[in-house]
Amino acid sequence: QKEVEQNSGPLSVPEGAIASLNCTYSDRGSQSFFWYRQYSGKSPELIMFIYSNGDKEDGRFTAQLNKASQYVSLLIRDSQPSDSATYLCAVKKSGGSNYKLTFGKGTLLTVNP
Amino acid sequence: EAQVTQNPRYLITVTGKKLTVTCSQNMNHEYMSWYRQDPGLGLRQIYYSMNVEVTDKGDVPEGYKVSRKEKRNFPLILESPSPNQTSLYFCASSLEASGRWWGDTQYFGPGTRLTVL
């Protein structure tokens, strides 16, 4: 099982719709979860982080975490063409001394005008 | 402006010619890390540093070296580059190395696109 898995997409939604991006992780002890957005050829930029079970909202973005199911998702409401990018799920592994992020391979989102 | 900078942004070189990619952050961050990103493989960690003079291997360290002599700088060294090191490289930093939740958000530099012929 891959450590962090995402559907590669592409996920295509019409402008104004809700985009739903999903991520599962294998390390049950993981404690920190991040969503990054990456435009082609650019660096990842942080959208949200979440640590506790439940929902966390920030503007048009909502992150959802379910540690029992080892599942984290990102909802984008009122999707805009400018949201078209690859979305990376990242998980900070528990234990050890390397506080690295383990990234999924990303989901390509296309928002159609 | 708080940022992570990398230089050069683009580099084309030949096999075996030593090169250094610099990374600098102005946020007084303890933790710094290098990643490479390849199509279909995602972001993979090369090396990381918990603090000055403390470095360790990530997932794909072969062919790379790093040093952390100052808190703000974390250069990546390719002593004898090979074509399989052609990739997009990112440096990242975060405030804390302790793992406390408030310090573990990683901020990325703009990337260095390296081509080894």
PDB file of C-alpha atoms in Angstrom:
ATOM      1  CA  GLN A   1       0.000   0.000   0.000  1.00  0.00           C
ATOM      2  CA  LYS A   2       1.342   3.414  -0.932  1.00  0.00           C
ATOM      3  CA  GLU A   3       1.949   5.744   1.978  1.00  0.00           C
ATOM      4  CA  VAL A   4      -0.206   8.558   0.625  1.00  0.00           C
ATOM      5  CA  GLU A   5      -2.617   7.884  -2.219  1.00  0.00           C
ATOM      6  CA  GLN A   6      -4.572  10.265  -4.376  1.00  0.00           C
ATOM      7  CA  ASN A   7      -6.555   9.804  -7.540  1.00  0.00           C
ATOM      8  CA  SER A   8      -4.372  11.211 -10.282  1.00  0.00           C
ATOM      9  CA  GLY A   9      -7.335  12.599 -12.173  1.00  0.00           C
ATOM     10  CA  PRO A  10      -7.808  14.608 -14.148  1.00  0.00           C
ATOM     11  CA  LEU A  11     -10.869  15.780 -12.257  1.00  0.00           C
ATOM     12  CA  SER A  12     -12.935  18.085 -14.370  1.00  0.00           C
ATOM     13  CA  VAL A  13     -15.679  20.291 -12.923  1.00  0.00           C
ATOM     14  CA  PRO A  14     -17.668  23.213 -14.332  1.00  0.00           C
ATOM     15  CA  GLU A  15     -17.119  26.699 -13.010  1.00  0.00           C
ATOM     16  CA  GLY A  16     -19.151  27.299  -9.863  1.00  0.00           C
ATOM     17  CA  ALA A  17     -19.358  23.628  -8.906  1.00  0.00           C
ATOM     18  CA  ILE A  18     -17.886  21.900  -5.876  1.00  0.00           C
ATOM     19  CA  ALA A  19     -14.627  20.049  -6.475  1.00  0.00           C
ATOM     20  CA  SER A  20     -13.907  17.151  -4.136  1.00  0.00           C
ATOM     21  CA  LEU A  21     -10.358  15.883  -3.779  1.00  0.00           C
ATOM     22  CA  ASN A  22      -9.549  12.783  -1.772  1.00  0.00           C
ATOM     23  CA  CYS A  23      -6.497  11.330  -0.082  1.00  0.00           C
ATOM     24  CA  THR A  24      -5.832   8.209   1.963  1.00  0.00           C
ATOM     25  CA  TYR A  25      -2.764   7.452   4.049  1.00  0.00           C
ATOM     26  CA  SER A  26      -1.313   4.294   5.498  1.00  0.00           C
ATOM     27  CA  ASP A  27       0.393   5.402   8.732  1.00  0.00           C
ATOM     28  CA  ARG A  28      -2.322   5.309  11.347  1.00  0.00           C
ATOM     29  CA  GLY A  29      -0.213   7.396  13.710  1.00  0.00           C
ATOM     30  CA  SER A  30       0.077  10.352  11.319  1.00  0.00           C
ATOM     31  CA  GLN A  31      -0.859  13.573  13.001  1.00  0.00           C
ATOM     32  CA  SER A  32      -0.521  16.450  10.543  1.00  0.00           C
ATOM     33  CA  PHE A  33      -2.172  16.748   7.163  1.00  0.00           C
ATOM     34  CA  PHE A  34      -1.667  19.361   4.507  1.00  0.00           C
ATOM     35  CA  TRP A  35      -3.111  20.350   1.182  1.00  0.00           C
ATOM     36  CA  TYR A  36      -0.871  22.124  -1.282  1.00  0.00           C
ATOM     37  CA  ARG A  37      -1.744  23.561  -4.663  1.00  0.00           C
ATOM     38  CA  GLN A  38       0.799  23.433  -7.446  1.00  0.00           C
ATOM     39  CA  TYR A  39       0.534  25.157 -10.774  1.00  0.00           C
ATOM     40  CA  SER A  40       2.486  23.610 -13.612  1.00  0.00           C
ATOM     41  CA  GLY A  41       6.218  24.304 -13.216  1.00  0.00           C
ATOM     42  CA  LYS A  42       5.697  26.227  -9.981  1.00  0.00           C
ATOM     43  CA  SER A  43       6.338  25.397  -6.354  1.00  0.00           C
ATOM     44  CA  PRO A  44       3.725  23.901  -4.046  1.00  0.00           C
ATOM     45  CA  GLU A  45       1.849  26.499  -2.038  1.00  0.00           C
ATOM     46  CA  LEU A  46       0.009  25.700   1.148  1.00  0.00           C
ATOM     47  CA  ILE A  47      -3.778  25.859   1.049  1.00  0.00           C
ATOM     48  CA  MET A  48      -4.703  24.359   4.389  1.00  0.00           C
ATOM     49  CA  PHE A  49      -3.541  22.149   7.195  1.00  0.00           C
ATOM     50  CA  ILE A  50      -5.645  20.068   9.540  1.00  0.00           C
ATOM     51  CA  TYR A  51      -4.803  18.144  12.678  1.00  0.00           C
ATOM     52  CA  SER A  52      -8.111  17.181  14.277  1.00  0.00           C
ATOM     53  CA  ASN A  53     -10.940  14.980  13.091  1.00  0.00           C
ATOM     54  CA  GLY A  54     -13.745  16.876  11.445  1.00  0.00           C
ATOM     55  CA  ASP A  55     -13.985  19.833   9.127  1.00  0.00           C
ATOM     56  CA  LYS A  56     -11.898  22.953   8.846  1.00  0.00           C
ATOM     57  CA  GLU A  57     -13.087  25.789   6.642  1.00  0.00           C
ATOM     58  CA  ASP A  58     -11.109  28.630   5.121  1.00  0.00           C
ATOM     59  CA  GLY A  59     -12.980  30.704   2.578  1.00  0.00           C
ATOM     60  CA  ARG A  60     -14.005  28.494  -0.322  1.00  0.00           C
ATOM     61  CA  PHE A  61     -11.889  25.594   0.947  1.00  0.00           C
ATOM     62  CA  THR A  62     -12.896  22.935   3.455  1.00  0.00           C
ATOM     63  CA  ALA A  63     -10.569  20.215   4.652  1.00  0.00           C
ATOM     64  CA  GLN A  64     -12.068  17.100   6.186  1.00  0.00           C
ATOM     65  CA  LEU A  65     -10.155  14.592   8.285  1.00  0.00           C
ATOM     66  CA  ASN A  66     -11.235  11.151   9.413  1.00  0.00           C
ATOM     67  CA  LYS A  67      -8.389   9.459  11.256  1.00  0.00           C
ATOM     68  CA  ALA A  68     -10.336   6.245  11.859  1.00  0.00           C
ATOM     69  CA  SER A  69     -10.723   5.805   8.108  1.00  0.00           C
ATOM     70  CA  GLN A  70      -7.282   7.309   7.405  1.00  0.00           C
ATOM     71  CA  TYR A  71      -8.851   9.695   4.979  1.00  0.00           C
ATOM     72  CA  VAL A  72      -8.473  13.389   4.319  1.00  0.00           C
ATOM     73  CA  SER A  73     -10.290  15.415   1.704  1.00  0.00           C
ATOM     74  CA  LEU A  74     -10.427  18.919   0.300  1.00  0.00           C
ATOM     75  CA  LEU A  75     -13.608  20.537  -0.951  1.00  0.00           C
ATOM     76  CA  ILE A  76     -13.447  23.607  -3.130  1.00  0.00           C
ATOM     77  CA  ARG A  77     -16.733  25.475  -3.354  1.00  0.00           C
ATOM     78  CA  ASP A  78     -17.642  27.795  -6.210  1.00  0.00           C
ATOM     79  CA  SER A  79     -14.737  26.477  -8.255  1.00  0.00           C
ATOM     80  CA  GLN A  80     -13.015  29.004 -10.490  1.00  0.00           C
ATOM     81  CA  PRO A  81     -10.846  28.475 -13.571  1.00  0.00           C
ATOM     82  CA  SER A  82      -7.940  29.831 -11.496  1.00  0.00           C
ATOM     83  CA  ASP A  83      -8.335  26.795  -9.228  1.00  0.00           C
ATOM     84  CA  SER A  84      -7.133  24.609 -12.090  1.00  0.00           C
ATOM     85  CA  ALA A  85      -3.933  23.053 -10.760  1.00  0.00           C
ATOM     86  CA  THR A  86      -2.529  19.901  -9.232  1.00  0.00           C
ATOM     87  CA  TYR A  87      -3.494  19.411  -5.596  1.00  0.00           C
ATOM     88  CA  LEU A  88      -1.031  17.605  -3.380  1.00  0.00           C
ATOM     89  CA  CYS A  89      -1.960  15.866  -0.181  1.00  0.00           C
ATOM     90  CA  ALA A  90       0.882  15.678   2.350  1.00  0.00           C
ATOM     91  CA  VAL A  91       1.113  13.804   5.604  1.00  0.00           C
ATOM     92  CA  LYS A  92       3.622  14.187   8.395  1.00  0.00           C
ATOM     93  CA  LYS A  93       4.625  10.793   9.645  1.00  0.00           C
ATOM     94  CA  SER A  94       4.720  10.015  13.306  1.00  0.00           C
ATOM     95  CA  GLY A  95       7.783   8.915  15.222  1.00  0.00           C
ATOM     96  CA  GLY A  96      11.467   9.040  14.350  1.00  0.00           C
ATOM     97  CA  SER A  97      13.456  12.194  13.942  1.00  0.00           C
ATOM     98  CA  ASN A  98      12.642  13.108  10.393  1.00  0.00           C
ATOM     99  CA  TYR A  99       9.717  15.454  10.386  1.00  0.00           C
ATOM    100  CA  LYS A 100       9.354  15.126   6.687  1.00  0.00           C
ATOM    101  CA  LEU A 101       6.223  15.402   4.661  1.00  0.00           C
ATOM    102  CA  THR A 102       5.199  12.424   2.584  1.00  0.00           C
ATOM    103  CA  PHE A 103       3.368  13.586  -0.498  1.00  0.00           C
ATOM    104  CA  GLY A 104       0.798  11.934  -2.652  1.00  0.00           C
ATOM    105  CA  LYS A 105       1.346  12.183  -6.384  1.00  0.00           C
ATOM    106  CA  GLY A 106      -1.364  14.779  -6.713  1.00  0.00           C
ATOM    107  CA  THR A 107      -4.731  15.179  -8.377  1.00  0.00           C
ATOM    108  CA  LEU A 108      -5.004  17.371 -11.454  1.00  0.00           C
ATOM    109  CA  LEU A 109      -8.082  19.570 -11.254  1.00  0.00           C
ATOM    110  CA  THR A 110      -9.496  21.336 -14.290  1.00  0.00           C
ATOM    111  CA  VAL A 111     -12.262  23.898 -13.833  1.00  0.00           C
ATOM    112  CA  ASN A 112     -14.071  24.569 -17.081  1.00  0.00           C
ATOM    113  CA  PRO A 113     -15.517  28.050 -17.715  1.00  0.00           C
TER     114      PRO A 113
ATOM    115  CA  GLU B   1       9.238  39.432   2.675  1.00  0.00           C
ATOM    116  CA  ALA B   2       9.404  35.982   4.243  1.00  0.00           C
ATOM    117  CA  GLN B   3      10.622  33.573   1.641  1.00  0.00           C
ATOM    118  CA  VAL B   4      12.740  30.644   0.561  1.00  0.00           C
ATOM    119  CA  THR B   5      15.038  31.417  -2.339  1.00  0.00           C
ATOM    120  CA  GLN B   6      16.887  29.072  -4.651  1.00  0.00           C
ATOM    121  CA  ASN B   7      19.575  29.671  -7.204  1.00  0.00           C
ATOM    122  CA  PRO B   8      19.929  29.053 -10.016  1.00  0.00           C
ATOM    123  CA  ARG B   9      16.355  28.658 -11.199  1.00  0.00           C
ATOM    124  CA  TYR B  10      17.387  26.886 -14.359  1.00  0.00           C
ATOM    125  CA  LEU B  11      20.571  24.987 -15.078  1.00  0.00           C
ATOM    126  CA  ILE B  12      21.767  22.891 -17.978  1.00  0.00           C
ATOM    127  CA  THR B  13      25.004  21.061 -17.377  1.00  0.00           C
ATOM    128  CA  VAL B  14      26.954  18.036 -18.527  1.00  0.00           C
ATOM    129  CA  THR B  15      27.603  14.710 -16.881  1.00  0.00           C
ATOM    130  CA  GLY B  16      30.288  14.828 -14.213  1.00  0.00           C
ATOM    131  CA  LYS B  17      30.540  18.590 -13.783  1.00  0.00           C
ATOM    132  CA  LYS B  18      30.113  19.424 -10.104  1.00  0.00           C
ATOM    133  CA  LEU B  19      27.357  21.872  -9.280  1.00  0.00           C
ATOM    134  CA  THR B  20      25.732  23.479  -6.267  1.00  0.00           C
ATOM    135  CA  VAL B  21      22.161  24.652  -5.914  1.00  0.00           C
ATOM    136  CA  THR B  22      21.792  27.197  -3.151  1.00  0.00           C
ATOM    137  CA  CYS B  23      18.820  27.525  -0.811  1.00  0.00           C
ATOM    138  CA  SER B  24      18.299  30.306   1.670  1.00  0.00           C
ATOM    139  CA  GLN B  25      15.427  31.208   3.997  1.00  0.00           C
ATOM    140  CA  ASN B  26      14.920  34.423   5.949  1.00  0.00           C
ATOM    141  CA  MET B  27      12.361  33.095   8.446  1.00  0.00           C
ATOM    142  CA  ASN B  28      14.763  31.729  11.059  1.00  0.00           C
ATOM    143  CA  HIS B  29      13.429  28.255  10.381  1.00  0.00           C
ATOM    144  CA  GLU B  30      15.072  25.276  12.028  1.00  0.00           C
ATOM    145  CA  TYR B  31      14.043  22.584   9.570  1.00  0.00           C
ATOM    146  CA  MET B  32      15.114  22.570   5.931  1.00  0.00           C
ATOM    147  CA  SER B  33      14.699  19.939   3.279  1.00  0.00           C
ATOM    148  CA  TRP B  34      15.415  19.183  -0.367  1.00  0.00           C
ATOM    149  CA  TYR B  35      12.937  17.410  -2.643  1.00  0.00           C
ATOM    150  CA  ARG B  36      13.018  16.366  -6.232  1.00  0.00           C
ATOM    151  CA  GLN B  37       9.902  16.126  -8.344  1.00  0.00           C
ATOM    152  CA  ASP B  38       9.627  13.837 -11.342  1.00  0.00           C
ATOM    153  CA  PRO B  39       6.601  13.045 -13.513  1.00  0.00           C
ATOM    154  CA  GLY B  40       4.712  10.073 -12.155  1.00  0.00           C
ATOM    155  CA  LEU B  41       6.855   9.895  -9.034  1.00  0.00           C
ATOM    156  CA  GLY B  42       5.739  12.962  -7.152  1.00  0.00           C
ATOM    157  CA  LEU B  43       7.835  14.813  -4.598  1.00  0.00           C
ATOM    158  CA  ARG B  44      10.560  12.753  -2.964  1.00  0.00           C
ATOM    159  CA  GLN B  45      12.809  13.894  -0.162  1.00  0.00           C
ATOM    160  CA  ILE B  46      16.566  13.906  -0.819  1.00  0.00           C
ATOM    161  CA  TYR B  47      18.062  15.247   2.422  1.00  0.00           C
ATOM    162  CA  TYR B  48      16.861  17.161   5.413  1.00  0.00           C
ATOM    163  CA  SER B  49      18.336  19.179   8.243  1.00  0.00           C
ATOM    164  CA  MET B  50      16.932  19.570  11.730  1.00  0.00           C
ATOM    165  CA  ASN B  51      19.269  22.455  12.575  1.00  0.00           C
ATOM    166  CA  VAL B  52      22.778  23.764  12.013  1.00  0.00           C
ATOM    167  CA  GLU B  53      25.277  20.946  11.499  1.00  0.00           C
ATOM    168  CA  VAL B  54      22.500  18.330  11.699  1.00  0.00           C
ATOM    169  CA  THR B  55      21.667  16.665   8.403  1.00  0.00           C
ATOM    170  CA  ASP B  56      20.367  13.264   7.384  1.00  0.00           C
ATOM    171  CA  LYS B  57      19.286  11.270   4.365  1.00  0.00           C
ATOM    172  CA  GLY B  58      15.801  11.266   2.990  1.00  0.00           C
ATOM    173  CA  ASP B  59      14.337   8.765   0.559  1.00  0.00           C
ATOM    174  CA  VAL B  60      16.615   9.333  -2.444  1.00  0.00           C
ATOM    175  CA  PRO B  61      20.002  10.626  -1.212  1.00  0.00           C
ATOM    176  CA  GLU B  62      22.286   8.813  -3.672  1.00  0.00           C
ATOM    177  CA  GLY B  63      24.412  11.184  -5.717  1.00  0.00           C
ATOM    178  CA  TYR B  64      23.723  14.222  -3.532  1.00  0.00           C
ATOM    179  CA  LYS B  65      25.430  15.978  -0.642  1.00  0.00           C
ATOM    180  CA  VAL B  66      24.272  18.770   1.626  1.00  0.00           C
ATOM    181  CA  SER B  67      25.674  20.967   4.367  1.00  0.00           C
ATOM    182  CA  ARG B  68      24.131  23.229   6.980  1.00  0.00           C
ATOM    183  CA  LYS B  69      26.786  25.552   8.300  1.00  0.00           C
ATOM    184  CA  GLU B  70      24.394  28.435   8.874  1.00  0.00           C
ATOM    185  CA  LYS B  71      20.768  28.320   9.896  1.00  0.00           C
ATOM    186  CA  ARG B  72      19.543  30.177   6.839  1.00  0.00           C
ATOM    187  CA  ASN B  73      21.421  28.242   4.135  1.00  0.00           C
ATOM    188  CA  PHE B  74      21.119  24.649   2.957  1.00  0.00           C
ATOM    189  CA  PRO B  75      22.972  24.058  -0.318  1.00  0.00           C
ATOM    190  CA  LEU B  76      22.507  20.922  -2.408  1.00  0.00           C
ATOM    191  CA  ILE B  77      25.671  19.591  -4.017  1.00  0.00           C
ATOM    192  CA  LEU B  78      25.893  17.237  -6.970  1.00  0.00           C
ATOM    193  CA  GLU B  79      29.535  16.203  -7.140  1.00  0.00           C
ATOM    194  CA  SER B  80      29.231  14.196 -10.349  1.00  0.00           C
ATOM    195  CA  PRO B  81      25.837  14.797 -11.912  1.00  0.00           C
ATOM    196  CA  SER B  82      24.305  12.154 -14.131  1.00  0.00           C
ATOM    197  CA  PRO B  83      21.351  12.323 -16.551  1.00  0.00           C
ATOM    198  CA  ASN B  84      19.081  10.534 -14.059  1.00  0.00           C
ATOM    199  CA  GLN B  85      19.397  13.582 -11.813  1.00  0.00           C
ATOM    200  CA  THR B  86      17.584  15.689 -14.370  1.00  0.00           C
ATOM    201  CA  SER B  87      14.620  16.899 -12.362  1.00  0.00           C
ATOM    202  CA  LEU B  88      12.812  19.787 -10.714  1.00  0.00           C
ATOM    203  CA  TYR B  89      14.290  20.475  -7.292  1.00  0.00           C
ATOM    204  CA  PHE B  90      12.598  22.215  -4.393  1.00  0.00           C
ATOM    205  CA  CYS B  91      13.996  23.442  -1.136  1.00  0.00           C
ATOM    206  CA  ALA B  92      11.574  23.785   1.757  1.00  0.00           C
ATOM    207  CA  SER B  93      11.737  24.996   5.334  1.00  0.00           C
ATOM    208  CA  SER B  94       9.601  24.942   8.443  1.00  0.00           C
ATOM    209  CA  LEU B  95       9.792  26.731  11.743  1.00  0.00           C
ATOM    210  CA  GLU B  96      10.157  23.787  14.060  1.00  0.00           C
ATOM    211  CA  ALA B  97      12.111  20.583  13.995  1.00  0.00           C
ATOM    212  CA  SER B  98      10.549  19.307  17.181  1.00  0.00           C
ATOM    213  CA  GLY B  99       7.381  18.056  15.578  1.00  0.00           C
ATOM    214  CA  ARG B 100       5.090  20.346  17.517  1.00  0.00           C
ATOM    215  CA  TRP B 101       2.095  20.975  15.322  1.00  0.00           C
ATOM    216  CA  TRP B 102       2.334  24.717  15.116  1.00  0.00           C
ATOM    217  CA  GLY B 103       5.726  24.617  13.536  1.00  0.00           C
ATOM    218  CA  ASP B 104       5.535  21.969  10.899  1.00  0.00           C
ATOM    219  CA  THR B 105       4.054  23.767   7.907  1.00  0.00           C
ATOM    220  CA  GLN B 106       6.657  23.632   5.159  1.00  0.00           C
ATOM    221  CA  TYR B 107       7.220  26.542   2.801  1.00  0.00           C
ATOM    222  CA  PHE B 108       8.761  25.882  -0.580  1.00  0.00           C
ATOM    223  CA  GLY B 109      11.246  27.746  -2.677  1.00  0.00           C
ATOM    224  CA  PRO B 110      10.501  28.525  -6.339  1.00  0.00           C
ATOM    225  CA  GLY B 111      12.290  25.460  -7.664  1.00  0.00           C
ATOM    226  CA  THR B 112      15.376  24.736  -9.750  1.00  0.00           C
ATOM    227  CA  ARG B 113      14.971  22.959 -13.040  1.00  0.00           C
ATOM    228  CA  LEU B 114      18.126  20.959 -13.675  1.00  0.00           C
ATOM    229  CA  THR B 115      19.022  19.231 -16.921  1.00  0.00           C
ATOM    230  CA  VAL B 116      22.077  16.983 -17.041  1.00  0.00           C
ATOM    231  CA  LEU B 117      23.200  16.078 -20.550  1.00  0.00           C
TER     232      LEU B 117
END
